[in-house]
Amino acid sequence: MKCLSPFEIEQYILSTPTSRPLEVVDHIAACTHCNLIYHTLLEEQEEWLQALFEEKLPDSFTAQVMDSIESVELEKVTVPNRKRKNPKILKTLRIAMGAALLLVVLSAVILYSVPSLAEALRSLFVKNNMDIGLLRAQEFGLVEHPNITVKDKGYTIKIDEAVADPTRLIVALQLFGPGGKHDRERLVFADGNRIEVKDDQGKVVGELYDMGFTSDFYYMIVNFPEPLQTDQITIEGHITELGSKRKNIPTLAGDWNFNFSMDMTEANKQTTSTPLMGSYTSPDGLTVTLKRLTHMVQGVRFEFDTELSEEALSRSPGELWKQQGMKFHFEDNAGEEIHSVNARKLPSKDSVMSRSSTPGDKPGLMHWSYTFKYLPQDTPYTFVFDGYFILEKDGSMVQFESSKLKEHPIPFAFDGDELMLNDFTVESPPNTNSSEKEGSLHFSGRLRNEFMNSEWIFKDLEGKEYPLSGQGAYSTDGSGWKDGYIVIVESQSNNKKNFFEFRAAGLTKIPDQLQLIRTIVNRLYTNVDWSVPIMEVSKK
């Protein structure tokens, strides 16, 4: 579908959700160009809304209407010069004045109430919070209004909107203080406060958390790791305390518990499942087997399995093989990216809502699922496998003289990873992770393999080992699907260049010599070549 003009997008915003073609809804959600125009126009509409429409008529409303009446010029009516007034003319005059008054009043009222537009823009699920899932939920009439109001100790919890399907549940929760204004900081979801989701058998299937999108209400959400198999869910709120000691907000005990049910029947009707075919074995022994796509109103679940060969499994003994990560993307027929997972290229599109990886019934077997906000229906696209990473035993090592690093940096270069060891210091509290001194190795550079979950140690001349923890920042840099690096970020403060650090607790003095050893590497494999065309058919 070609991009829409600003005028067409404006008409789309002003239309009712049920009148919007699904292909237009999907296009605006997926197209960066149209989505930007959509949100820009939406913000303009909202600014006009805030300027023109208030929650109630202002005190000056009556005075404004009367002033308007005084300024209305009525058409001059010539009355015959008779002692006895003509009743027909008087009636015509009264009708004209009444019509003028009605027109003024209606015009003034319209300034404060355009129900369709005002209601849409006041919705808690519009503004910058809207995504393709919520648009589709509106389209299918899945936005429910529980009308929950719970009052205690002068505070009120309200829930006016909720959306659910087998993919996720979103609830808009508001907290009002004694003055009737939003009190966004006082409710903390921790310890005793929680909101649980139960299926029709009473089993807890999820717990909502606050996305923090807004400055007034709580954007509560839960992404279900597995599509729900139930015709009804129950949302139970257990809220017994307001305030936060951590935020220095006085605590207040009370009872703001609530519960309500949501019917999942209609959402389940809109769920379709498409089996996927295809299997591929990489040169280094990972087999990927596609399973199915489950298209729900608010998301699309993509499932596949991976299995390691005996040789690949031997490189990841014990529990290491369970720590895997996948790299892939979807693209349309023009080769344009739809979504990507674990891409290092910039920019990239990541719309993963939830993911899970579960070990199978034998070593080396993993069951995977990813839930995306959107994937096309009735339009062909392609799954492209870009690689994977997995924890493996390693022994890459470099030895250095700690006190001489600043003058003579030492490189650590193995398997595409390129680090430069720049300095070694001993840090004291409070600039440590504990109450004791820490040895600190400062380094810069870049890594081809994944940094997260790799394990490193120091080893001194006596054979004593010190586990290391990282301190600092890193980013990604790449232009393609298989290239790119983890780049160590260098910062500048007080005219001093600061590097990433490896910290070793208990190392209280600068040793003569140390070994830096990477015992576990999160090795990246990109020597793969596999893609599968996909065509998912929607329900008509």
GROMACS .gro file of C-alpha atoms in nm, residues 120-516:
model
  397
  120ALA     CA    1  -1.123   1.006   2.117
  121LEU     CA    2  -0.849   1.248   2.216
  122ARG     CA    3  -0.934   1.223   2.584
  123SER     CA    4  -0.901   0.847   2.573
  124LEU     CA    5  -0.626   0.712   2.794
  125PHE     CA    6  -0.521   0.485   2.509
  126VAL     CA    7  -0.456   0.753   2.251
  127LYS     CA    8  -0.180   1.016   2.245
  128ASN     CA    9   0.170   0.872   2.238
  129ASN     CA   10   0.061   0.547   2.403
  130MET     CA   11  -0.127   0.411   2.102
  131ASP     CA   12   0.024   0.121   1.910
  132ILE     CA   13  -0.103  -0.119   1.645
  133GLY     CA   14  -0.239  -0.358   1.908
  134LEU     CA   15  -0.457  -0.093   2.068
  135LEU     CA   16  -0.573   0.033   1.729
  136ARG     CA   17  -0.680  -0.319   1.636
  137ALA     CA   18  -0.847  -0.363   1.977
  138GLN     CA   19  -1.049  -0.049   1.910
  139GLU     CA   20  -1.131  -0.175   1.563
  140PHE     CA   21  -1.280  -0.498   1.703
  141GLY     CA   22  -1.456  -0.329   1.994
  142LEU     CA   23  -1.240  -0.487   2.263
  143VAL     CA   24  -1.198  -0.175   2.478
  144GLU     CA   25  -1.396  -0.242   2.795
  145HIS     CA   26  -1.504   0.006   3.063
  146PRO     CA   27  -1.499  -0.166   3.405
  147ASN     CA   28  -1.605   0.159   3.583
  148ILE     CA   29  -1.408   0.067   3.894
  149THR     CA   30  -1.408   0.331   4.168
  150VAL     CA   31  -1.260   0.250   4.510
  151LYS     CA   32  -1.237   0.516   4.781
  152ASP     CA   33  -1.060   0.504   5.117
  153LYS     CA   34  -0.876   0.752   5.341
  154GLY     CA   35  -0.950   1.036   5.100
  155TYR     CA   36  -0.785   0.864   4.800
  156THR     CA   37  -0.970   0.721   4.502
  157ILE     CA   38  -0.860   0.455   4.254
  158LYS     CA   39  -1.042   0.453   3.920
  159ILE     CA   40  -1.025   0.219   3.622
  160ASP     CA   41  -1.222   0.334   3.319
  161GLU     CA   42  -1.053   0.143   3.036
  162ALA     CA   43  -0.907  -0.204   2.986
  163VAL     CA   44  -0.808  -0.404   2.678
  164ALA     CA   45  -0.735  -0.778   2.670
  165ASP     CA   46  -0.673  -1.058   2.424
  166PRO     CA   47  -0.460  -1.376   2.442
  167THR     CA   48  -0.148  -1.161   2.382
  168ARG     CA   49  -0.163  -0.904   2.660
  169LEU     CA   50  -0.377  -0.703   2.900
  170ILE     CA   51  -0.361  -0.325   2.939
  171VAL     CA   52  -0.537  -0.136   3.218
  172ALA     CA   53  -0.548   0.241   3.271
  173LEU     CA   54  -0.547   0.303   3.646
  174GLN     CA   55  -0.584   0.647   3.799
  175LEU     CA   56  -0.518   0.760   4.157
  176PHE     CA   57  -0.683   1.080   4.278
  177GLY     CA   58  -0.583   1.258   4.598
  178PRO     CA   59  -0.814   1.435   4.844
  179GLY     CA   60  -0.815   1.743   4.621
  180GLY     CA   61  -0.938   1.548   4.321
  181LYS     CA   62  -0.611   1.573   4.129
  182HIS     CA   63  -0.395   1.288   3.995
  183ASP     CA   64  -0.135   1.171   4.246
  184ARG     CA   65   0.095   0.974   4.018
  185GLU     CA   66   0.383   0.911   4.261
  186ARG     CA   67   0.197   0.785   4.565
  187LEU     CA   68   0.103   0.437   4.445
  188VAL     CA   69   0.400   0.198   4.419
  189PHE     CA   70   0.357  -0.155   4.288
  190ALA     CA   71   0.589  -0.350   4.515
  191ASP     CA   72   0.573  -0.554   4.831
  192GLY     CA   73   0.202  -0.585   4.913
  193ASN     CA   74   0.062  -0.387   4.618
  194ARG     CA   75  -0.002  -0.596   4.307
  195ILE     CA   76  -0.259  -0.660   4.033
  196GLU     CA   77  -0.296  -1.024   3.929
  197VAL     CA   78  -0.464  -1.180   3.628
  198LYS     CA   79  -0.644  -1.515   3.666
  199ASP     CA   80  -0.796  -1.745   3.406
  200ASP     CA   81  -1.142  -1.905   3.430
  201GLN     CA   82  -0.995  -2.181   3.649
  202GLY     CA   83  -0.859  -1.933   3.903
  203LYS     CA   84  -0.496  -1.985   3.798
  204VAL     CA   85  -0.270  -1.679   3.808
  205VAL     CA   86  -0.149  -1.623   3.450
  206GLY     CA   87   0.023  -1.288   3.491
  207GLU     CA   88   0.085  -0.977   3.699
  208LEU     CA   89   0.056  -0.623   3.568
  209TYR     CA   90   0.337  -0.369   3.592
  210ASP     CA   91   0.346   0.004   3.529
  211MET     CA   92   0.498   0.104   3.195
  212GLY     CA   93   0.537   0.461   3.318
  213PHE     CA   94   0.432   0.616   2.986
  214THR     CA   95   0.228   0.899   3.137
  215SER     CA   96   0.254   1.170   3.399
  216ASP     CA   97  -0.101   1.129   3.528
  217PHE     CA   98  -0.236   0.772   3.514
  218TYR     CA   99  -0.072   0.431   3.557
  219TYR     CA  100  -0.027   0.246   3.226
  220MET     CA  101  -0.055  -0.109   3.361
  221ILE     CA  102   0.037  -0.395   3.128
  222VAL     CA  103   0.117  -0.766   3.123
  223ASN     CA  104   0.243  -0.957   2.819
  224PHE     CA  105   0.147  -1.323   2.841
  225PRO     CA  106   0.439  -1.557   2.755
  226GLU     CA  107   0.191  -1.808   2.614
  227PRO     CA  108  -0.139  -1.717   2.440
  228LEU     CA  109  -0.419  -1.748   2.693
  229GLN     CA  110  -0.656  -2.042   2.651
  230THR     CA  111  -0.956  -1.906   2.841
  231ASP     CA  112  -1.292  -1.742   2.769
  232GLN     CA  113  -1.273  -1.513   3.072
  233ILE     CA  114  -1.007  -1.350   3.286
  234THR     CA  115  -1.038  -1.187   3.626
  235ILE     CA  116  -0.827  -0.888   3.728
  236GLU     CA  117  -0.769  -0.871   4.104
  237GLY     CA  118  -0.611  -0.564   4.257
  238HIS     CA  119  -0.448  -0.599   4.600
  239ILE     CA  120  -0.364  -0.244   4.707
  240THR     CA  121  -0.329  -0.179   5.078
  241GLU     CA  122  -0.071   0.097   5.105
  242LEU     CA  123   0.001   0.432   4.945
  243GLY     CA  124   0.331   0.616   4.972
  244SER     CA  125   0.695   0.517   4.947
  245LYS     CA  126   0.970   0.529   5.203
  246ARG     CA  127   1.224   0.511   4.922
  247LYS     CA  128   1.075   0.824   4.762
  248ASN     CA  129   1.026   0.992   5.101
  249ILE     CA  130   0.648   0.993   5.053
  250PRO     CA  131   0.460   0.928   5.381
  251THR     CA  132   0.286   0.589   5.380
  252LEU     CA  133  -0.085   0.543   5.436
  253ALA     CA  134  -0.255   0.207   5.500
  254GLY     CA  135  -0.597   0.144   5.355
  255ASP     CA  136  -0.816  -0.080   5.141
  256TRP     CA  137  -0.821  -0.009   4.768
  257ASN     CA  138  -0.876  -0.369   4.659
  258PHE     CA  139  -1.086  -0.437   4.352
  259ASN     CA  140  -1.169  -0.708   4.098
  260PHE     CA  141  -1.349  -0.729   3.767
  261SER     CA  142  -1.384  -0.981   3.486
  262MET     CA  143  -1.331  -0.949   3.112
  263ASP     CA  144  -1.489  -1.163   2.842
  264MET     CA  145  -1.230  -1.307   2.603
  265THR     CA  146  -1.475  -1.473   2.364
  266GLU     CA  147  -1.464  -1.208   2.091
  267ALA     CA  148  -1.086  -1.170   2.118
  268ASN     CA  149  -1.047  -1.548   2.085
  269LYS     CA  150  -1.258  -1.543   1.768
  270GLN     CA  151  -1.005  -1.309   1.609
  271THR     CA  152  -0.713  -1.544   1.682
  272THR     CA  153  -0.570  -1.741   1.389
  273SER     CA  154  -0.288  -1.995   1.380
  274THR     CA  155  -0.071  -2.063   1.078
  275PRO     CA  156   0.171  -2.362   1.071
  276LEU     CA  157   0.521  -2.282   0.942
  277MET     CA  158   0.747  -2.516   0.749
  278GLY     CA  159   1.123  -2.506   0.725
  279SER     CA  160   1.440  -2.630   0.897
  280TYR     CA  161   1.805  -2.527   0.871
  281THR     CA  162   2.132  -2.647   1.027
  282SER     CA  163   2.415  -2.397   1.065
  283PRO     CA  164   2.779  -2.493   0.987
  284ASP     CA  165   2.856  -2.500   1.361
  285GLY     CA  166   2.574  -2.733   1.461
  286LEU     CA  167   2.259  -2.534   1.551
  287THR     CA  168   1.937  -2.656   1.385
  288VAL     CA  169   1.643  -2.414   1.363
  289THR     CA  170   1.293  -2.553   1.296
  290LEU     CA  171   0.998  -2.318   1.241
  291LYS     CA  172   0.667  -2.414   1.405
  292ARG     CA  173   0.379  -2.165   1.385
  293LEU     CA  174   0.249  -1.808   1.380
  294THR     CA  175  -0.043  -1.715   1.605
  295HIS     CA  176  -0.203  -1.388   1.502
  296MET     CA  177  -0.405  -1.223   1.780
  297VAL     CA  178  -0.570  -0.883   1.797
  298GLN     CA  179  -0.285  -0.714   1.985
  299GLY     CA  180   0.013  -0.914   1.869
  300VAL     CA  181   0.163  -1.197   1.666
  301ARG     CA  182   0.336  -1.493   1.831
  302PHE     CA  183   0.623  -1.652   1.636
  303GLU     CA  184   0.738  -1.999   1.750
  304PHE     CA  185   1.036  -2.215   1.659
  305ASP     CA  186   1.274  -2.473   1.810
  306THR     CA  187   1.653  -2.493   1.814
  307GLU     CA  188   1.869  -2.799   1.877
  308LEU     CA  189   2.246  -2.831   1.917
  309SER     CA  190   2.454  -3.111   1.769
  310GLU     CA  191   2.669  -3.324   1.999
  311GLU     CA  192   2.979  -3.130   1.897
  312ALA     CA  193   2.812  -2.794   1.958
  313LEU     CA  194   2.677  -2.918   2.292
  314SER     CA  195   3.027  -3.017   2.403
  315ARG     CA  196   3.137  -2.652   2.371
  316SER     CA  197   2.859  -2.552   2.614
  317PRO     CA  198   2.873  -2.812   2.893
  318GLY     CA  199   2.656  -2.818   3.204
  319GLU     CA  200   2.389  -2.549   3.189
  320LEU     CA  201   2.574  -2.318   2.948
  321TRP     CA  202   2.381  -2.435   2.641
  322LYS     CA  203   2.058  -2.295   2.787
  323GLN     CA  204   2.196  -1.941   2.760
  324GLN     CA  205   2.130  -1.868   2.394
  325GLY     CA  206   2.019  -1.569   2.189
  326MET     CA  207   1.879  -1.549   1.837
  327LYS     CA  208   1.933  -1.294   1.561
  328PHE     CA  209   1.675  -1.261   1.283
  329HIS     CA  210   1.455  -1.015   1.101
  330PHE     CA  211   1.145  -0.994   0.883
  331GLU     CA  212   1.143  -0.802   0.557
  332ASP     CA  213   0.883  -0.723   0.292
  333ASN     CA  214   0.905  -0.806  -0.078
  334ALA     CA  215   1.105  -0.489  -0.142
  335GLY     CA  216   1.367  -0.597   0.113
  336GLU     CA  217   1.259  -0.334   0.367
  337GLU     CA  218   1.280  -0.425   0.734
  338ILE     CA  219   0.955  -0.496   0.919
  339HIS     CA  220   1.102  -0.599   1.255
  340SER     CA  221   1.435  -0.730   1.380
  341VAL     CA  222   1.564  -0.913   1.686
  342ASN     CA  223   1.907  -0.850   1.841
  343ALA     CA  224   2.026  -0.646   1.544
  344ARG     CA  225   2.334  -0.429   1.582
  345LYS     CA  226   2.258  -0.220   1.275
  346LEU     CA  227   2.136   0.133   1.326
  347PRO     CA  228   1.861   0.222   1.281
  348SER     CA  229   1.656  -0.094   1.330
  349LYS     CA  230   1.296  -0.176   1.422
  350ASP     CA  231   1.236  -0.378   1.736
  351SER     CA  232   0.872  -0.436   1.829
  352VAL     CA  233   0.911  -0.742   2.052
  353MET     CA  234   0.644  -0.739   2.323
  354SER     CA  235   0.753  -1.057   2.499
  355ARG     CA  236   0.988  -1.349   2.447
  356SER     CA  237   1.053  -1.684   2.609
  357SER     CA  238   1.309  -1.961   2.572
  358THR     CA  239   1.239  -2.290   2.747
  359PRO     CA  240   1.470  -2.594   2.756
  360GLY     CA  241   1.318  -2.904   2.596
  361ASP     CA  242   1.304  -3.260   2.719
  362LYS     CA  243   1.663  -3.337   2.614
  363PRO     CA  244   1.997  -3.152   2.629
  364GLY     CA  245   2.044  -2.902   2.349
  365LEU     CA  246   1.674  -2.862   2.264
  366MET     CA  247   1.512  -2.518   2.316
  367HIS     CA  248   1.155  -2.397   2.256
  368TRP     CA  249   1.134  -2.030   2.152
  369SER     CA  250   0.850  -1.781   2.120
  370TYR     CA  251   0.849  -1.411   2.035
  371THR     CA  252   0.541  -1.190   2.040
  372PHE     CA  253   0.555  -0.890   1.807
  373LYS     CA  254   0.322  -0.593   1.798
  374TYR     CA  255   0.262  -0.642   1.428
  375LEU     CA  256   0.327  -0.868   1.130
  376PRO     CA  257   0.146  -0.842   0.794
  377GLN     CA  258  -0.160  -1.047   0.702
  378ASP     CA  259  -0.262  -1.124   0.345
  379THR     CA  260   0.074  -0.983   0.233
  380PRO     CA  261   0.382  -1.200   0.174
  381TYR     CA  262   0.700  -1.129   0.369
  382THR     CA  263   1.019  -1.317   0.457
  383PHE     CA  264   1.183  -1.450   0.773
  384VAL     CA  265   1.562  -1.413   0.755
  385PHE     CA  266   1.793  -1.593   0.997
  386ASP     CA  267   2.094  -1.372   1.085
  387GLY     CA  268   2.278  -1.578   1.346
  388TYR     CA  269   2.285  -1.672   1.712
  389PHE     CA  270   2.500  -1.646   2.024
  390ILE     CA  271   2.558  -1.899   2.300
  391LEU     CA  272   2.768  -1.935   2.615
  392GLU     CA  273   3.076  -2.151   2.561
  393LYS     CA  274   3.385  -2.242   2.760
  394ASP     CA  275   3.677  -2.011   2.686
  395GLY     CA  276   4.032  -1.954   2.801
  396SER     CA  277   4.140  -1.639   2.621
  397MET     CA  278   4.404  -1.475   2.838
  398VAL     CA  279   4.651  -1.189   2.850
  399GLN     CA  280   4.917  -1.118   3.116
  400PHE     CA  281   5.023  -0.766   3.212
  401GLU     CA  282   5.224  -0.563   3.461
  402SER     CA  283   4.960  -0.364   3.645
  403SER     CA  284   5.173  -0.061   3.740
  404LYS     CA  285   5.299  -0.009   3.383
  405LEU     CA  286   4.970  -0.024   3.195
  406LYS     CA  287   4.921   0.352   3.187
  407GLU     CA  288   5.250   0.404   3.006
  408HIS     CA  289   5.238   0.081   2.809
  409PRO     CA  290   4.880  -0.035   2.730
  410ILE     CA  291   4.837  -0.403   2.648
  411PRO     CA  292   4.594  -0.540   2.386
  412PHE     CA  293   4.346  -0.823   2.438
  413ALA     CA  294   4.265  -0.954   2.087
  414PHE     CA  295   4.084  -1.286   2.043
  415ASP     CA  296   3.816  -1.414   1.805
  416GLY     CA  297   3.737  -1.068   1.667
  417ASP     CA  298   3.733  -0.898   2.008
  418GLU     CA  299   3.972  -0.602   2.033
  419LEU     CA  300   4.031  -0.447   2.374
  420MET     CA  301   4.308  -0.218   2.496
  421LEU     CA  302   4.403  -0.240   2.867
  422ASN     CA  303   4.484   0.120   2.959
  423ASP     CA  304   4.536   0.146   3.336
  424PHE     CA  305   4.505  -0.029   3.671
  425THR     CA  306   4.403   0.139   3.997
  426VAL     CA  307   4.273   0.048   4.342
  427GLU     CA  308   3.944   0.218   4.426
  428SER     CA  309   3.820   0.287   4.779
  429PRO     CA  310   3.466   0.323   4.921
  430PRO     CA  311   3.231   0.489   4.848
  431ASN     CA  312   3.352   0.452   4.487
  432THR     CA  313   3.316   0.074   4.506
  433ASN     CA  314   3.043  -0.189   4.485
  434SER     CA  315   3.096  -0.287   4.849
  435SER     CA  316   3.256  -0.165   5.169
  436GLU     CA  317   3.603  -0.289   5.073
  437LYS     CA  318   3.865  -0.175   4.826
  438GLU     CA  319   3.851  -0.298   4.467
  439GLY     CA  320   4.115  -0.349   4.202
  440SER     CA  321   4.008  -0.179   3.879
  441LEU     CA  322   4.124  -0.253   3.525
  442HIS     CA  323   4.043   0.031   3.282
  443PHE     CA  324   4.003  -0.063   2.917
  444SER     CA  325   3.856   0.053   2.585
  445GLY     CA  326   3.785  -0.112   2.249
  446ARG     CA  327   3.514  -0.319   2.086
  447LEU     CA  328   3.379  -0.675   2.093
  448ARG     CA  329   3.245  -0.888   1.813
  449ASN     CA  330   3.108  -1.145   2.056
  450GLU     CA  331   2.833  -1.059   2.302
  451PHE     CA  332   2.948  -0.893   2.625
  452MET     CA  333   2.651  -0.975   2.845
  453ASN     CA  334   2.679  -1.302   3.044
  454SER     CA  335   3.046  -1.354   2.951
  455GLU     CA  336   3.257  -1.429   3.260
  456TRP     CA  337   3.602  -1.285   3.339
  457ILE     CA  338   3.855  -1.327   3.621
  458PHE     CA  339   4.190  -1.193   3.742
  459LYS     CA  340   4.453  -1.447   3.838
  460ASP     CA  341   4.764  -1.343   4.031
  461LEU     CA  342   5.107  -1.508   4.044
  462GLU     CA  343   5.004  -1.715   4.348
  463GLY     CA  344   4.712  -1.860   4.153
  464LYS     CA  345   4.444  -1.670   4.343
  465GLU     CA  346   4.141  -1.587   4.131
  466TYR     CA  347   3.920  -1.278   4.153
  467PRO     CA  348   3.577  -1.280   3.980
  468LEU     CA  349   3.516  -0.957   3.791
  469SER     CA  350   3.216  -0.728   3.755
  470GLY     CA  351   3.180  -0.464   3.486
  471GLN     CA  352   3.131  -0.094   3.542
  472GLY     CA  353   3.066   0.151   3.262
  473ALA     CA  354   2.866   0.174   2.941
  474TYR     CA  355   2.870   0.018   2.598
  475SER     CA  356   2.663   0.050   2.280
  476THR     CA  357   2.624  -0.120   1.944
  477ASP     CA  358   2.746  -0.004   1.606
  478GLY     CA  359   2.673  -0.172   1.274
  479SER     CA  360   2.535  -0.119   0.926
  480GLY     CA  361   2.425  -0.469   0.824
  481TRP     CA  362   2.243  -0.766   0.968
  482LYS     CA  363   2.557  -0.973   1.041
  483ASP     CA  364   2.825  -0.713   1.105
  484GLY     CA  365   2.860  -0.468   1.391
  485TYR     CA  366   3.036  -0.453   1.725
  486ILE     CA  367   2.975  -0.396   2.093
  487VAL     CA  368   3.156  -0.065   2.142
  488ILE     CA  369   3.294   0.033   2.481
  489VAL     CA  370   3.181   0.389   2.556
  490GLU     CA  371   3.449   0.630   2.678
  491SER     CA  372   3.336   0.926   2.888
  492GLN     CA  373   3.504   1.256   2.975
  493SER     CA  374   3.492   1.431   3.313
  494ASN     CA  375   3.725   1.675   3.488
  495ASN     CA  376   3.946   1.680   3.178
  496LYS     CA  377   4.004   1.308   3.225
  497LYS     CA  378   3.911   1.026   2.990
  498ASN     CA  379   3.716   0.753   3.169
  499PHE     CA  380   3.717   0.396   3.039
  500PHE     CA  381   3.507   0.089   3.110
  501GLU     CA  382   3.629  -0.099   3.420
  502PHE     CA  383   3.657  -0.455   3.543
  503ARG     CA  384   3.629  -0.447   3.924
  504ALA     CA  385   3.771  -0.714   4.159
  505ALA     CA  386   3.654  -0.705   4.522
  506GLY     CA  387   3.926  -0.785   4.776
  507LEU     CA  388   4.216  -0.680   4.554
  508THR     CA  389   4.346  -0.409   4.787
  509LYS     CA  390   4.679  -0.325   4.625
  510ILE     CA  391   4.824  -0.304   4.276
  511PRO     CA  392   4.989  -0.641   4.207
  512ASP     CA  393   5.309  -0.675   4.007
  513GLN     CA  394   5.151  -0.898   3.747
  514LEU     CA  395   4.801  -1.020   3.670
  515GLN     CA  396   4.631  -1.236   3.413
  516LEU     CA  397   4.300  -1.131   3.259
   0.00000   0.00000   0.00000
